């Protein structure tokens, strides 16, 4: 079975955790392929089975539909790093059992292995990638002055503490609930959107002073927003972004990045 | 020029920053912000933090908000003095510190702050009673997080390894308030978590900051 779009199976859905960092991961069983080895020189089709024995040093355990996994994949593609994506059978609950729990005791995807290092929490993983491989691919942290690094940390926290808690709940209401045969709660959506507009108004003011959130170049602080924005822009909530000129431009810029296109393409394989 | 911290010592997020400053033996000036008079919503404050929240840090011409970004800044700026809060000399150890810092931010904090909000902030706002359902739901989430901590702390003395780091520090203020509630058993009944907590409370920096954490939660 390939991963052509979302596949709903007539099975009892697992318990839904709206606070999961990757709610979409609950829906999917991985296709019956072995782990993919991705290399940024060319993308491999879902039908190809690599016979290369070369093991990528970086392994990502996750699924392409998961927002948190997408965050990590985006960073890896920005950095032009070879990696292996090892699917996790969410429908079978593999993420809540060993051996996955040894990678992440919180039972959530993604987990990353790089040599003898194992990491979980997507934002810790992306920061590790950005710093460990700072000389490769695109810069994800502005080099040089400490002031910009400090400001980047501020906007990294803003994404994690102010934006994502609201955005991911809206995505849950508008997209994921429907997939489980549950109904979107319009009152909840309205309340959440009321909170999101306050955040986006702040972003609008910020982006009038700075090309990207932390500074005038694209950083992790922008990248971390991509998965939630990707999903919300496919719903009526997109109006909240489109109606704010600077935010709208920023969304267009960050979603147009080639690395992001590769992440999105993985969902279609 | 001495760093300025805008906020009050009773605020958990402000206390997070004060702990870090004390761990680094760094001088600072605390500039009170009258939250009850909504000074944090005035334009003069919003120009420092558009989200209208304390703390804010000013260090010369740099203004920062979000307490975890502030502690990261202080830890980085003073990485060569005081407690090593980030394990900056080893990139893999530094990544583990960030991992457990993210755990605090995304697993621990949402649950514990929701409980504290009901048992401390809501009563202070005076208009309604704590929502028992929200408290119960978040206590359940917190228990699952603490179960993971119990196992982790069976292998390492602190969350990110065998030395105290930001990953531990960021937990302290909300946990301090939580331990004043009737739900302290969640910590006390987990021996490794309890030992870890007792250790965090023994630190000189904690002993300087805890007297300022004066709010008393309602009984629930």
Coordinates of N, CA and C in Angstrom, one line a residue, chain A residues 56-265:
Chain A
X56 N 22.9 5.8 6.2 CA 22.9 7.2 6.6 C 23.1 7.2 8.1
X57 N 24.0 8.2 8.5 CA 24.2 8.3 9.9 C 23.0 8.9 10.7
X58 N 22.2 9.6 9.9 CA 21.0 10.2 10.6 C 19.8 9.4 10.2
X59 N 19.1 9.0 11.3 CA 17.8 8.3 11.1 C 16.7 9.1 11.8
X60 N 15.6 9.2 11.1 CA 14.4 9.9 11.7 C 13.3 8.8 11.8
X61 N 12.8 8.7 13.0 CA 11.7 7.7 13.2 C 10.4 8.6 13.2
X62 N 9.6 8.4 12.2 CA 8.4 9.3 12.2 C 7.6 9.0 10.9
X63 N 6.6 9.8 10.6 CA 5.8 9.7 9.4 C 5.7 11.1 8.8
X64 N 5.7 11.2 7.4 CA 5.7 12.5 6.8 C 4.4 13.3 7.0
X65 N 3.3 12.7 7.5 CA 2.1 13.5 7.7 C 2.2 14.2 9.1
X66 N 3.1 13.8 9.9 CA 3.1 14.3 11.3 C 3.8 15.7 11.3
X67 N 3.1 16.6 12.0 CA 3.7 18.0 12.0 C 5.1 18.0 12.6
X68 N 5.2 17.3 13.7 CA 6.5 17.4 14.3 C 7.6 16.7 13.5
X69 N 7.2 15.6 12.8 CA 8.2 15.0 11.9 C 8.6 15.9 10.8
X70 N 7.5 16.6 10.2 CA 7.8 17.5 9.1 C 8.8 18.6 9.5
X71 N 8.7 19.1 10.8 CA 9.6 20.1 11.3 C 11.0 19.6 11.1
X72 N 11.2 18.4 11.6 CA 12.6 17.9 11.5 C 13.1 17.6 10.1
X73 N 12.2 17.1 9.2 CA 12.5 16.8 7.8 C 12.9 18.2 7.1
X74 N 12.1 19.2 7.5 CA 12.4 20.5 6.8 C 13.9 20.9 7.2
X75 N 14.2 20.8 8.4 CA 15.6 21.2 8.8 C 16.6 20.3 8.1
X76 N 16.4 19.0 8.0 CA 17.3 18.2 7.3 C 17.5 18.5 5.8
X77 N 16.4 18.8 5.2 CA 16.4 19.2 3.7 C 17.1 20.6 3.6
X78 N 16.8 21.5 4.5 CA 17.5 22.8 4.4 C 19.0 22.6 4.5
X79 N 19.4 21.7 5.3 CA 20.9 21.4 5.5 C 21.5 20.5 4.5
X80 N 20.7 20.0 3.5 CA 21.2 19.0 2.5 C 21.8 17.8 3.1
X81 N 21.2 17.3 4.2 CA 21.8 16.2 4.9 C 21.2 14.9 4.4
X82 N 22.0 13.9 4.3 CA 21.5 12.5 4.0 C 20.8 12.0 5.3
X83 N 19.7 11.3 5.1 CA 19.1 10.7 6.3 C 18.2 9.6 5.8
X84 N 17.8 8.8 6.8 CA 16.9 7.7 6.5 C 15.6 7.9 7.3
X85 N 14.5 7.8 6.6 CA 13.2 8.0 7.3 C 12.7 6.6 7.6
X86 N 12.6 6.3 8.9 CA 12.1 5.0 9.3 C 10.6 5.1 9.8
X87 N 9.7 4.6 9.0 CA 8.3 4.7 9.4 C 8.0 4.1 10.7
X88 N 7.0 4.7 11.4 CA 6.6 4.2 12.7 C 5.1 3.8 12.5
X89 N 4.7 2.6 12.8 CA 3.4 2.1 12.6 C 2.5 2.7 13.7
X90 N 1.9 3.9 13.5 CA 1.2 4.5 14.6 C -0.2 3.8 14.8
X91 N -0.7 3.3 13.8 CA -2.1 2.6 13.9 C -1.9 1.4 14.8
X92 N -0.8 0.7 14.7 CA -0.6 -0.4 15.5 C -0.1 0.0 16.9
X93 N 0.1 1.3 17.1 CA 0.5 1.7 18.4 C 2.0 1.5 18.7
X94 N 2.8 1.4 17.6 CA 4.2 1.1 17.8 C 4.9 2.2 18.6
X95 N 4.4 3.4 18.5 CA 5.0 4.6 19.2 C 4.8 4.5 20.7
X96 N 3.9 3.7 21.1 CA 3.6 3.6 22.6 C 4.2 2.3 23.2
X97 N 5.1 1.6 22.4 CA 5.7 0.4 22.9 C 7.1 0.4 22.6
X98 N 7.8 -0.6 23.2 CA 9.2 -0.8 22.8 C 9.2 -1.4 21.4
X99 N 10.2 -1.2 20.6 CA 11.5 -0.5 21.0 C 11.4 1.0 20.9
X100 N 10.2 1.6 20.4 CA 10.2 3.0 20.2 C 10.3 3.8 21.5
X101 N 9.8 3.3 22.6 CA 9.8 4.0 23.8 C 11.3 4.2 24.3
X102 N 12.2 3.3 23.9 CA 13.6 3.5 24.2 C 14.2 4.7 23.5
X103 N 13.5 5.1 22.4 CA 14.0 6.3 21.7 C 13.3 7.5 22.3
X104 N 12.0 7.4 22.6 CA 11.3 8.6 23.2 C 10.3 8.0 24.2
X105 N 10.6 8.2 25.5 CA 9.8 7.6 26.6 C 8.4 8.3 26.6
X106 N 8.2 9.4 25.9 CA 6.9 10.1 25.9 C 6.0 9.5 24.8
X107 N 6.6 8.5 24.0 CA 5.8 7.8 23.0 C 5.3 8.7 21.9
X108 N 6.1 9.7 21.5 CA 5.7 10.5 20.4 C 6.8 10.6 19.3
X109 N 6.3 10.7 18.0 CA 7.2 10.9 16.9 C 7.5 12.4 16.8
X110 N 8.6 12.8 16.2 CA 9.7 11.9 15.8 C 10.8 11.7 16.9
X111 N 11.6 10.8 16.5 CA 12.9 10.6 17.3 C 14.0 10.6 16.2
X112 N 15.2 11.1 16.6 CA 16.3 11.2 15.7 C 17.5 10.4 16.3
X113 N 18.1 9.7 15.4 CA 19.4 9.1 15.8 C 20.5 9.6 14.9
X114 N 21.6 10.1 15.5 CA 22.7 10.5 14.7 C 24.0 9.9 15.4
X115 N 24.4 8.8 14.8 CA 25.5 8.1 15.4 C 25.0 7.5 16.7
X116 N 25.7 7.8 17.8 CA 25.3 7.3 19.1 C 24.4 8.2 19.9
X117 N 23.9 9.3 19.2 CA 23.1 10.3 19.9 C 21.6 10.0 19.5
X118 N 20.7 9.9 20.5 CA 19.3 9.8 20.2 C 18.6 11.0 20.8
X119 N 17.7 11.6 20.1 CA 17.0 12.8 20.5 C 15.6 12.7 20.2
X120 N 14.7 13.3 21.1 CA 13.3 13.5 20.8 C 13.0 15.0 21.1
X121 N 11.8 15.4 20.9 CA 11.3 16.8 20.9 C 11.8 17.4 19.6
X122 N 10.9 17.7 18.6 CA 11.3 18.1 17.3 C 12.1 19.4 17.4
X123 N 11.8 20.3 18.3 CA 12.5 21.6 18.3 C 13.9 21.5 18.9
X124 N 14.1 20.5 19.7 CA 15.5 20.2 20.2 C 16.3 19.6 19.0
X125 N 15.6 18.7 18.3 CA 16.2 18.1 17.1 C 16.6 19.1 16.1
X126 N 15.7 20.0 15.7 CA 16.1 21.0 14.7 C 17.2 21.9 15.2
X127 N 17.2 22.2 16.4 CA 18.3 23.1 16.9 C 19.6 22.3 16.9
X128 N 19.6 21.1 17.2 CA 20.8 20.2 17.1 C 21.3 20.2 15.7
X129 N 20.4 20.0 14.7 CA 20.8 19.9 13.3 C 21.4 21.3 12.9
X130 N 20.7 22.3 13.3 CA 21.1 23.7 12.9 C 22.5 24.0 13.4
X131 N 22.8 23.5 14.6 CA 24.1 23.9 15.2 C 25.2 22.9 14.8
X132 N 24.9 21.6 14.9 CA 25.9 20.6 14.6 C 26.3 20.7 13.1
X133 N 25.4 21.0 12.3 CA 25.7 21.1 10.8 C 25.7 22.5 10.3
X134 N 26.1 23.4 11.2 CA 26.0 24.9 10.9 C 26.7 25.2 9.5
X135 N 27.7 24.5 9.2 CA 28.4 24.8 8.0 C 27.8 24.3 6.7
X136 N 26.8 23.4 6.8 CA 26.3 22.8 5.7 C 25.0 23.4 5.2
X137 N 24.7 23.4 4.0 CA 23.4 23.8 3.4 C 23.1 25.2 3.8
X138 N 21.8 25.5 4.1 CA 21.3 26.8 4.4 C 21.6 27.1 5.9
X139 N 21.8 28.4 6.1 CA 22.0 28.8 7.5 C 20.6 28.8 8.2
X140 N 20.4 28.2 9.3 CA 19.2 28.2 10.0 C 19.2 29.0 11.3
X141 N 20.4 29.4 11.6 CA 20.6 30.3 12.8 C 21.6 31.4 12.2
X142 N 21.2 32.6 12.4 CA 22.0 33.7 11.9 C 23.4 33.7 12.5
X143 N 24.4 33.6 11.7 CA 25.7 33.6 12.4 C 26.1 34.9 12.9
X144 N 27.1 35.0 13.8 CA 27.6 36.3 14.2 C 27.0 36.7 15.5
X145 N 26.3 37.9 15.5 CA 26.2 38.5 16.8 C 25.2 37.9 17.7
X146 N 25.5 38.0 19.0 CA 24.8 37.3 20.0 C 23.4 37.9 20.2
X147 N 23.3 39.2 19.8 CA 22.0 39.8 19.9 C 21.0 39.1 19.0
X148 N 21.4 38.7 17.8 CA 20.5 38.1 16.9 C 20.2 36.7 17.4
X149 N 21.2 36.0 18.0 CA 20.9 34.7 18.5 C 19.9 34.7 19.6
X150 N 20.0 35.8 20.5 CA 19.1 35.9 21.6 C 17.7 36.2 21.0
X151 N 17.6 37.0 20.0 CA 16.3 37.4 19.4 C 15.7 36.1 18.8
X152 N 16.5 35.3 18.1 CA 16.0 34.1 17.5 C 15.4 33.2 18.6
X153 N 16.1 33.1 19.7 CA 15.5 32.3 20.8 C 14.2 32.8 21.2
X154 N 14.0 34.1 21.3 CA 12.7 34.7 21.7 C 11.6 34.2 20.7
X155 N 11.9 34.3 19.4 CA 10.8 33.9 18.4 C 10.7 32.4 18.3
X156 N 11.7 31.7 18.7 CA 11.5 30.2 18.8 C 10.6 29.9 19.9
X157 N 10.7 30.6 21.0 CA 9.8 30.4 22.1 C 8.4 30.9 21.8
X158 N 8.3 32.0 21.1 CA 7.0 32.5 20.7 C 6.2 31.4 19.9
X159 N 6.9 30.8 18.9 CA 6.3 29.7 18.1 C 5.8 28.6 19.0
X160 N 6.6 28.2 19.9 CA 6.3 27.1 20.8 C 5.3 27.4 21.9
X161 N 5.3 28.6 22.4 CA 4.4 28.9 23.5 C 3.2 29.7 23.2
X162 N 3.2 30.5 22.1 CA 2.1 31.4 21.8 C 1.4 30.9 20.5
X163 N 2.1 30.5 19.5 CA 1.5 30.2 18.2 C 1.0 28.7 18.1
X164 N 1.9 27.8 18.4 CA 1.6 26.4 18.1 C 0.5 25.8 19.0
X165 N 0.4 26.2 20.3 CA -0.7 25.6 21.1 C -2.1 25.9 20.5
X166 N -2.2 27.1 19.9 CA -3.5 27.5 19.3 C -3.6 26.9 17.9
X167 N -2.6 27.0 17.1 CA -2.6 26.6 15.7 C -2.9 25.1 15.6
X168 N -2.3 24.3 16.5 CA -2.4 22.9 16.4 C -3.8 22.5 16.8
X169 N -4.4 23.2 17.8 CA -5.8 22.9 18.2 C -6.8 23.2 17.1
X170 N -6.5 24.3 16.3 CA -7.4 24.6 15.2 C -7.3 23.5 14.1
X171 N -6.1 23.1 13.9 CA -5.9 22.0 12.9 C -6.6 20.8 13.3
X172 N -6.5 20.5 14.6 CA -7.2 19.3 15.1 C -8.7 19.4 14.9
X173 N -9.3 20.6 15.2 CA -10.7 20.8 15.0 C -11.1 20.7 13.6
X174 N -10.4 21.4 12.7 CA -10.8 21.5 11.3 C -10.5 20.3 10.5
X175 N -9.4 19.6 10.8 CA -8.9 18.6 9.9 C -9.0 17.2 10.5
X176 N -8.4 17.0 11.7 CA -8.2 15.7 12.2 C -9.5 15.1 12.8
X177 N -10.3 15.9 13.4 CA -11.5 15.4 14.0 C -12.4 14.7 12.9
X178 N -12.5 15.4 11.8 CA -13.3 14.9 10.7 C -12.9 13.5 10.2
X179 N -11.6 13.3 10.3 CA -11.0 12.0 9.9 C -11.4 10.9 10.8
X180 N -11.7 11.2 12.1 CA -12.1 10.2 13.0 C -13.6 10.1 13.1
X181 N -14.3 10.7 12.2 CA -15.8 10.7 12.3 C -16.3 11.6 13.4
X182 N -15.5 12.5 13.9 CA -16.0 13.4 14.9 C -16.3 14.7 14.2
X183 N -17.0 15.6 14.9 CA -17.5 16.8 14.3 C -16.7 18.0 14.8
X184 N -16.3 18.8 13.9 CA -15.7 20.1 14.2 C -16.6 20.9 15.1
X185 N -16.0 21.5 16.2 CA -16.8 22.3 17.1 C -16.7 23.8 16.7
X186 N -17.7 24.3 16.0 CA -17.5 25.7 15.5 C -17.2 26.7 16.6
X187 N -17.8 26.5 17.8 CA -17.5 27.5 18.9 C -16.1 27.4 19.3
X188 N -15.5 26.2 19.3 CA -14.1 26.1 19.7 C -13.2 26.7 18.6
X189 N -13.6 26.5 17.4 CA -12.8 27.1 16.3 C -12.8 28.6 16.4
X190 N -14.0 29.1 16.7 CA -14.1 30.6 16.8 C -13.3 31.2 17.9
X191 N -13.4 30.5 19.0 CA -12.6 30.9 20.2 C -11.1 30.9 19.9
X192 N -10.7 29.7 19.3 CA -9.3 29.6 19.0 C -8.8 30.6 18.0
X193 N -9.6 30.8 17.0 CA -9.2 31.8 15.9 C -9.1 33.2 16.6
X194 N -10.0 33.5 17.5 CA -10.0 34.8 18.2 C -8.6 34.9 18.9
X195 N -8.1 33.8 19.4 CA -6.7 33.9 20.1 C -5.7 34.0 19.0
X196 N -5.8 33.3 17.9 CA -4.8 33.3 16.9 C -4.6 34.6 16.3
X197 N -5.7 35.4 16.1 CA -5.6 36.7 15.4 C -4.8 37.6 16.3
X198 N -4.9 37.5 17.6 CA -4.0 38.4 18.4 C -2.6 38.1 18.2
X199 N -2.2 36.8 18.1 CA -0.8 36.4 17.8 C -0.4 36.9 16.4
X200 N -1.3 36.8 15.5 CA -0.9 37.2 14.1 C -0.8 38.7 14.0
X201 N -1.6 39.4 14.8 CA -1.5 40.9 14.8 C -0.1 41.3 15.2
X202 N 0.4 40.5 16.2 CA 1.8 40.8 16.7 C 2.8 40.4 15.6
X203 N 2.6 39.3 15.0 CA 3.5 38.9 13.9 C 3.4 40.0 12.8
X204 N 2.3 40.5 12.5 CA 2.1 41.6 11.4 C 3.0 42.8 11.7
X205 N 3.0 43.2 13.0 CA 3.8 44.3 13.4 C 5.2 44.0 13.4
X206 N 5.6 42.8 13.8 CA 7.0 42.4 13.8 C 7.5 42.3 12.4
X207 N 6.8 41.7 11.5 CA 7.2 41.6 10.1 C 7.3 42.9 9.3
X208 N 6.7 43.9 9.9 CA 6.9 45.3 9.3 C 8.3 45.8 9.6
X209 N 8.9 45.2 10.6 CA 10.3 45.7 11.0 C 11.4 44.8 10.5
X210 N 11.0 43.6 10.2 CA 12.0 42.5 10.0 C 11.5 41.6 8.9
X211 N 12.4 41.2 7.9 CA 11.9 40.4 6.8 C 11.4 39.0 7.3
X212 N 12.0 38.5 8.3 CA 11.5 37.2 8.9 C 11.4 37.5 10.4
X213 N 11.0 36.5 11.1 CA 10.6 36.8 12.5 C 11.8 37.2 13.4
X214 N 12.9 36.5 13.3 CA 14.0 36.8 14.2 C 14.9 37.9 13.6
X215 N 15.1 38.0 12.3 CA 16.0 38.9 11.7 C 15.6 39.0 10.2
X216 N 16.5 39.5 9.4 CA 16.2 39.6 8.0 C 16.5 38.4 7.2
X217 N 16.9 37.3 7.9 CA 17.1 36.1 7.1 C 16.2 35.0 7.8
X218 N 15.9 34.0 7.0 CA 15.1 32.8 7.4 C 15.9 32.1 8.4
X219 N 15.2 31.8 9.5 CA 15.8 31.0 10.6 C 14.9 29.9 11.1
X220 N 15.4 29.1 12.0 CA 14.6 28.1 12.6 C 13.3 28.6 13.2
X221 N 13.3 29.9 13.6 CA 12.1 30.5 14.2 C 11.0 30.5 13.2
X222 N 11.3 30.7 11.9 CA 10.3 30.7 10.8 C 10.0 29.2 10.5
X223 N 11.0 28.4 10.3 CA 10.8 27.0 9.9 C 9.9 26.3 10.8
X224 N 10.0 26.5 12.1 CA 9.1 25.8 13.1 C 7.6 26.0 12.8
X225 N 7.3 27.1 12.2 CA 5.9 27.3 11.9 C 5.3 26.6 10.7
X226 N 6.2 26.1 9.9 CA 5.8 25.6 8.6 C 4.7 24.5 8.7
X227 N 4.9 23.4 9.5 CA 3.9 22.4 9.5 C 2.5 22.8 9.8
X228 N 2.3 23.6 10.9 CA 1.0 24.0 11.2 C 0.4 25.0 10.2
X229 N 1.2 25.9 9.7 CA 0.8 26.8 8.6 C 0.3 26.0 7.4
X230 N 1.1 25.0 7.0 CA 0.8 24.1 5.9 C -0.6 23.6 6.0
X231 N -0.9 23.1 7.2 CA -2.3 22.5 7.4 C -3.4 23.5 7.4
X232 N -3.1 24.6 8.1 CA -4.2 25.7 8.3 C -4.4 26.4 7.0
X233 N -3.4 26.5 6.1 CA -3.7 27.1 4.8 C -4.5 26.3 3.9
X234 N -4.8 25.1 4.2 CA -5.7 24.2 3.5 C -7.1 24.3 4.1
X235 N -7.4 25.2 5.0 CA -8.7 25.3 5.7 C -9.2 26.7 5.6
X236 N -10.4 27.0 6.1 CA -10.9 28.3 6.1 C -10.1 29.3 7.0
X237 N -9.3 28.7 7.9 CA -8.5 29.5 8.7 C -7.4 30.3 7.9
X238 N -7.2 29.9 6.7 CA -6.2 30.6 5.9 C -6.5 32.1 5.8
X239 N -7.8 32.5 5.9 CA -8.2 33.9 5.8 C -7.4 34.7 6.9
X240 N -7.1 34.1 8.0 CA -6.5 34.9 9.1 C -5.1 35.3 8.6
X241 N -4.4 34.4 7.9 CA -3.1 34.7 7.4 C -3.1 35.7 6.2
X242 N -4.1 35.4 5.3 CA -4.1 36.1 4.0 C -4.6 37.5 4.2
X243 N -5.3 37.8 5.3 CA -5.8 39.2 5.5 C -4.8 40.1 6.1
X244 N -3.7 39.6 6.4 CA -2.6 40.4 7.0 C -1.5 40.5 6.1
X245 N -1.2 41.7 5.5 CA -0.3 41.7 4.3 C 1.1 41.2 4.6
X246 N 1.7 41.6 5.7 CA 3.1 41.1 6.0 C 3.1 39.6 6.3
X247 N 2.1 39.2 7.1 CA 2.0 37.8 7.4 C 1.8 37.0 6.1
X248 N 1.0 37.5 5.3 CA 0.7 36.8 4.0 C 1.9 36.6 3.2
X249 N 2.7 37.7 3.1 CA 3.9 37.6 2.3 C 4.9 36.6 2.9
X250 N 5.0 36.7 4.2 CA 5.9 35.8 5.0 C 5.5 34.3 4.8
X251 N 4.2 34.0 4.8 CA 3.8 32.7 4.6 C 4.2 32.2 3.2
X252 N 4.0 33.1 2.2 CA 4.3 32.7 0.9 C 5.8 32.4 0.7
X253 N 6.6 33.3 1.4 CA 8.0 33.1 1.2 C 8.5 31.8 1.9
X254 N 8.0 31.5 3.1 CA 8.6 30.4 3.8 C 8.0 29.1 3.2
X255 N 6.8 29.1 2.7 CA 6.3 27.9 2.1 C 6.8 27.6 0.7
X256 N 7.4 28.6 0.1 CA 7.9 28.5 -1.2 C 9.4 27.9 -1.2
X257 N 9.9 27.7 -0.1 CA 11.3 27.3 0.0 C 11.4 25.8 -0.6
X258 N 12.5 25.6 -1.4 CA 12.6 24.3 -2.0 C 12.6 23.1 -1.0
X259 N 13.3 23.4 0.2 CA 13.4 22.3 1.2 C 11.9 21.9 1.7
X260 N 11.1 23.0 1.8 CA 9.7 22.7 2.3 C 9.0 21.9 1.2
X261 N 9.2 22.2 0.0 CA 8.5 21.5 -1.1 C 8.9 20.0 -1.0
X262 N 10.1 19.7 -0.7 CA 10.5 18.3 -0.6 C 9.8 17.6 0.6
X263 N 9.5 18.3 1.7 CA 8.8 17.7 2.8 C 7.4 17.4 2.4
X264 N 6.8 18.4 1.7 CA 5.4 18.2 1.3 C 5.3 17.1 0.2
X265 N 6.3 17.0 -0.6 CA 6.3 15.9 -1.6 C 6.3 14.5 -1.0

